[in-house]
XYZ file of C-alpha atoms in Angstrom:
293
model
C 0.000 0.000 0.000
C 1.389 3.315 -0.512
C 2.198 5.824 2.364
C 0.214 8.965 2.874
C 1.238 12.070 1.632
C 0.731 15.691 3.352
C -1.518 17.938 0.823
C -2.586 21.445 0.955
C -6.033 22.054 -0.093
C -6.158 25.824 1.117
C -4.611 28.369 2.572
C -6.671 31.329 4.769
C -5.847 34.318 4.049
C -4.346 33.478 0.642
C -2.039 36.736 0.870
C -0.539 39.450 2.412
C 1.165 43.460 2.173
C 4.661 43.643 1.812
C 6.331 44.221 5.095
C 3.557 42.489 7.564
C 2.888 39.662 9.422
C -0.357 37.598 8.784
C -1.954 34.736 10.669
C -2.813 31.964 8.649
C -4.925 28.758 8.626
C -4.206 25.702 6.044
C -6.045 22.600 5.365
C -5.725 19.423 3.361
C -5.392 15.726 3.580
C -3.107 13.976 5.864
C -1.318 16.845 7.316
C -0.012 14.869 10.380
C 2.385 16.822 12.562
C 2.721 19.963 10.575
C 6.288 21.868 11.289
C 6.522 24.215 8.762
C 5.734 26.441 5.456
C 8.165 26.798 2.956
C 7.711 29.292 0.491
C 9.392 30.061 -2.882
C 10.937 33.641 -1.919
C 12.850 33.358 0.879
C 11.820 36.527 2.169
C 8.695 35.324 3.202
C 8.917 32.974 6.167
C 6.469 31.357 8.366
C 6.758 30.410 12.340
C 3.785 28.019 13.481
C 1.789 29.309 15.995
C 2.388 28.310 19.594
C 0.159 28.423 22.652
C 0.855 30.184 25.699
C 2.210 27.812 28.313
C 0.049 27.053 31.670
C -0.128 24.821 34.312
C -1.686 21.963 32.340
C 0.868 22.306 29.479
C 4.077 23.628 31.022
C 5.699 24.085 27.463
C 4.082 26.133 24.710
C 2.036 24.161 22.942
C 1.554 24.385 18.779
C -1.935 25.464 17.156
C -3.040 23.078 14.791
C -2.789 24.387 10.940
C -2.237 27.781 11.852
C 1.044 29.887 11.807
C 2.535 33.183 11.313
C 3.705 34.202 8.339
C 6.188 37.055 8.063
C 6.485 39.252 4.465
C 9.242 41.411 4.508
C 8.825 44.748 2.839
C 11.491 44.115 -0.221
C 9.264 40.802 -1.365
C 8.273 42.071 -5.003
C 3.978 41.831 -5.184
C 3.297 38.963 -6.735
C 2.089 35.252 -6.395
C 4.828 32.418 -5.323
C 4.396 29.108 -4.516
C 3.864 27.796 -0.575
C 3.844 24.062 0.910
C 3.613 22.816 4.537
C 5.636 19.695 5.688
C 4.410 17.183 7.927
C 5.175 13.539 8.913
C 4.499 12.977 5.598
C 6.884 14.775 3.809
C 6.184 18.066 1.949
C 3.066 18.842 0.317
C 1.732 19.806 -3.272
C 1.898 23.297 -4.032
C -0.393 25.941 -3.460
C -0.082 30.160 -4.344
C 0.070 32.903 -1.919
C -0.157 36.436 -3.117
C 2.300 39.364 -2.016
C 0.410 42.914 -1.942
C 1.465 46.696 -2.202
C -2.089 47.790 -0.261
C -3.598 47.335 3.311
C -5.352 44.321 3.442
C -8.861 43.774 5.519
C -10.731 41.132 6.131
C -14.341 39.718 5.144
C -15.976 40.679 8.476
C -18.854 38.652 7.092
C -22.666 39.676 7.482
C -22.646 41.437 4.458
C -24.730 39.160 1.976
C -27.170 41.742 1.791
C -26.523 45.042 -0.203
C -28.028 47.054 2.494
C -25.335 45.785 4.755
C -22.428 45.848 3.059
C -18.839 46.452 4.659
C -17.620 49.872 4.173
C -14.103 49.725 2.769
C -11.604 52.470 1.791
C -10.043 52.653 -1.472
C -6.430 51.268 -2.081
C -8.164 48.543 0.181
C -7.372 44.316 -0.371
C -9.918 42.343 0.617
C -9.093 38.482 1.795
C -12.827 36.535 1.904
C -14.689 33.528 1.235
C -17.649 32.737 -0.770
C -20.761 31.361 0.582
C -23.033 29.119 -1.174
C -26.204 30.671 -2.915
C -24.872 34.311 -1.400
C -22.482 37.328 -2.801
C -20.733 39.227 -0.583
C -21.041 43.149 -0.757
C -18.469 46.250 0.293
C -18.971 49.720 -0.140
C -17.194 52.582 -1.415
C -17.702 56.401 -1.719
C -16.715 57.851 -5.112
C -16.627 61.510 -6.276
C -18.635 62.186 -9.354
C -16.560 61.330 -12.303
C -14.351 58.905 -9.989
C -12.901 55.612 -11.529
C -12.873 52.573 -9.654
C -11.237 49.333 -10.666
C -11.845 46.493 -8.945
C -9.487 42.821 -9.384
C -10.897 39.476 -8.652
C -7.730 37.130 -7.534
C -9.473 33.750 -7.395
C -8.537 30.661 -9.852
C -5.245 32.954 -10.359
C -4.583 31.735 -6.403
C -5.879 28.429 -6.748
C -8.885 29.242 -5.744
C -12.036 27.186 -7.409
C -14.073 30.356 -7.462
C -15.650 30.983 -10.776
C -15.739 35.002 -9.691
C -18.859 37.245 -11.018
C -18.212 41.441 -10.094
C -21.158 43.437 -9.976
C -21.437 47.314 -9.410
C -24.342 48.800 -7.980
C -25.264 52.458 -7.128
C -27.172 53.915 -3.618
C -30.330 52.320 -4.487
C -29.642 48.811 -5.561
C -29.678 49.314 -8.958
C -27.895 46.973 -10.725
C -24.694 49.358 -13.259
C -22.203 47.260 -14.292
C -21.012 43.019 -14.033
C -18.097 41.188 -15.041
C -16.703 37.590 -15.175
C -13.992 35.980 -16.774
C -11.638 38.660 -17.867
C -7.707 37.561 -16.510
C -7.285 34.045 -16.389
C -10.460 33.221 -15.574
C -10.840 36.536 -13.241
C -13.154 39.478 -13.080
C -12.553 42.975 -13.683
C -14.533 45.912 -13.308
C -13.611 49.342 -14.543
C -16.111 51.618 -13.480
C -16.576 55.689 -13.730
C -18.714 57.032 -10.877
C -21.479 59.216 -12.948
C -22.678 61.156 -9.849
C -20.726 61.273 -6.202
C -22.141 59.295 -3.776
C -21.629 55.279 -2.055
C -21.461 52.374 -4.448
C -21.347 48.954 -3.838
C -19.567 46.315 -5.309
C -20.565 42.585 -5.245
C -18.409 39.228 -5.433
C -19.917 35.477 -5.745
C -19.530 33.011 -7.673
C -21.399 32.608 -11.337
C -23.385 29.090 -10.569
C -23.545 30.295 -6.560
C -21.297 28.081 -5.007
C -19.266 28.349 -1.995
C -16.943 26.981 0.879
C -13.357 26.714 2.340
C -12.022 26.440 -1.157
C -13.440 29.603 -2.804
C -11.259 32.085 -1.516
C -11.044 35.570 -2.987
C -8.755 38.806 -2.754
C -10.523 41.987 -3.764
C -8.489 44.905 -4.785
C -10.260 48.094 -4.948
C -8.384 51.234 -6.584
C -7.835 54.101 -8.487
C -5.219 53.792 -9.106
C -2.323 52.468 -12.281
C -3.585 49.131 -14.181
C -1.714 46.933 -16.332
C -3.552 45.217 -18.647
C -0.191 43.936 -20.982
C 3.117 44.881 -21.844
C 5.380 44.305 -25.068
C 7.397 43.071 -25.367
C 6.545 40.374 -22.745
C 9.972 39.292 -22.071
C 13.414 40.862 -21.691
C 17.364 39.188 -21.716
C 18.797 38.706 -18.546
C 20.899 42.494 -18.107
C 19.549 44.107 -20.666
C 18.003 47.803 -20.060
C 15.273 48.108 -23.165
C 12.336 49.766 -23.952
C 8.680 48.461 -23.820
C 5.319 49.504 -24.247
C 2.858 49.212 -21.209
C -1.277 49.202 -22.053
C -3.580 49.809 -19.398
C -5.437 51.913 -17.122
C -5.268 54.878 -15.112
C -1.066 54.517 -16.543
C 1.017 58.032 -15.087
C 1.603 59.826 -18.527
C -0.646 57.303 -20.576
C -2.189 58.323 -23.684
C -5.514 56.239 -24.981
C -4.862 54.065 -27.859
C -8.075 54.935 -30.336
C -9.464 51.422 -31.261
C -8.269 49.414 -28.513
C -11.201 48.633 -26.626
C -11.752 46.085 -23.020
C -14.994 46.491 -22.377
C -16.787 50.130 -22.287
C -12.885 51.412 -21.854
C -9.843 52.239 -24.028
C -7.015 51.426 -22.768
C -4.059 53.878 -22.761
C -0.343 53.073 -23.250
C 2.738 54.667 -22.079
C 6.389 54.134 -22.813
C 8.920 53.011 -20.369
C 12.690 51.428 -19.938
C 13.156 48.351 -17.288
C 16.271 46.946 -16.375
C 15.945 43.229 -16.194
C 18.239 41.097 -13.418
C 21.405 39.946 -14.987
C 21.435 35.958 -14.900
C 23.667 35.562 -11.652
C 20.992 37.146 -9.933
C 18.070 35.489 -11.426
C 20.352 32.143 -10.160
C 20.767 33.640 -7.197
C 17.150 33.449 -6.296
C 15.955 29.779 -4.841
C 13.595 27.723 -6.604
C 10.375 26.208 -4.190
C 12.172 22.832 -4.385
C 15.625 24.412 -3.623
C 13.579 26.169 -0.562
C 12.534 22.595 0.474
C 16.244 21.707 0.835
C 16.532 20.912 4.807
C 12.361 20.568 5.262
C 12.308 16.892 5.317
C 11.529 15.887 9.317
């Protein structure tokens, strides 16, 4: 018969801002004796959680599936792999996102657009879908405002089929999306009067659980929708051509159209790592190196 093997099913939050430490919960099939989290950048590390000693337990005792996970603040944003190891070895990998904004949490309660969770823009919201519900946070926009709104789910492993849907003061259905980045949702939205707006994230058939986790980013801000060239040499210092939204200097591109927008482009140089340094930086199964029990 074979042996078990430890896998990772989820991970609660699935992300956090640059420079922070975030509590997190996993879960998955035979995860025996869990010791640690090994990530991909080695800038993120992860202590479990420990219990404060008493007079029953004498010694600190560990919290099962839960541990702290430190991001430091030069971690690029991005999503890199994570696994836990247990008595039975190291697990399958699963993504955890690295963010630029302050994240906040699904307080929950909020299935009803009347009682949605007042958030402030530049805002990341970490939540869970519920079965046959959408969840529902609110914003206040000046007239004329834009507000774009990104949908990490299947992009973080997540088996949420995400559906984004604007509404105004009164409940009136003004804009939906589904399916725009890798299976994600976008909404680009200009406020046509100032006042509160709601935006709304389920899934499309209405299903929920532990697995369909979600990180809402709400902004004004810069959006990249492409760039090209999409690669660059190792050391070289070239020019390339970013489309998207809300882009510092952008100008729109007449004809290219997502949705009701046009997307803008603007001009920039990047200097890509020379190839020492991009073999400088450990692989997940280099990180696993000295994780076996």
């Amino acid at each position: 018969a074979q042996l078990p093997i430890t896998q990772l099913t989820t991970i609660y939050p699935a992300g956090g801002q640059q420079g922070t430490e975030v509590e997190v919960q996993v879960a998955g099939g035979d995860q025996d004796s869990l010791i640690k989290m090994v990530f991909s950048h080695p800038g993120i590390t992860a202590q479990q959680k420990m219990t404060p000693a008493n007079e029953l337990n004498p010694k600190p005792q560990p919290v099962n599936s839960t541990f702290q996970v430190k991001i430091g603040k030069d971690v690029p944003a991005g999503i890199y792999e994570v696994r836990v190891v247990g008595q039975f070895g190291a697990s399958n990998p699963r993504s955890f996102a690295v963010g630029t904004s302050v994240e906040v949490a699904d307080a929950g309660g909020n299935h009803d657009p009347l009682k949605a969770q007042v958030v402030e823009l530049g805002a990341t919201i970490n939540g869970r879908a519920d079965a046959s519900n959408t969840d529902h946070y609110q914003v206040e926009l000046a007239a004329g405002q834009r507000l774009l709104v990104d949908c990490q789910a299947q992009r973080i492993d997540s088996r949420l089929d995400g559906t984004l849907i604007v509404f105004d003061a009164t409940g009136k259905e003004l804009m939906r999306s589904r399916g725009y980045r890798n299976g994600d949702a976008l909404i680009d939205f200009k406020a046509p009067v100032a006042g509160k707006y709601v935006v709304g994230v389920g899934d499309f058939v209405y299903r929920g659980g532990a697995e369909y986790m979600y990180r809402l980013d709400l902004r004004s801000g810069p959006y990249i929708d492409f760039v090209v060239p999409s690669i660059g040499a190792p050391g070289s210092n070239g020019q390339y051509t970013i489309y998207g939204r809300n882009l510092p200097g952008g100008k729109p591109v007449p004809g290219m159209v997502s949705g009701s927008a046009v997307l803008e482009q603007a001009t920039v140089n990047i200097a890509v790592p020379a190839q020492a340094e991009l073999d400088a930086k450990p692989s997940a199964y280099q990180a696993l190196r000295g994780a076996s029990l």
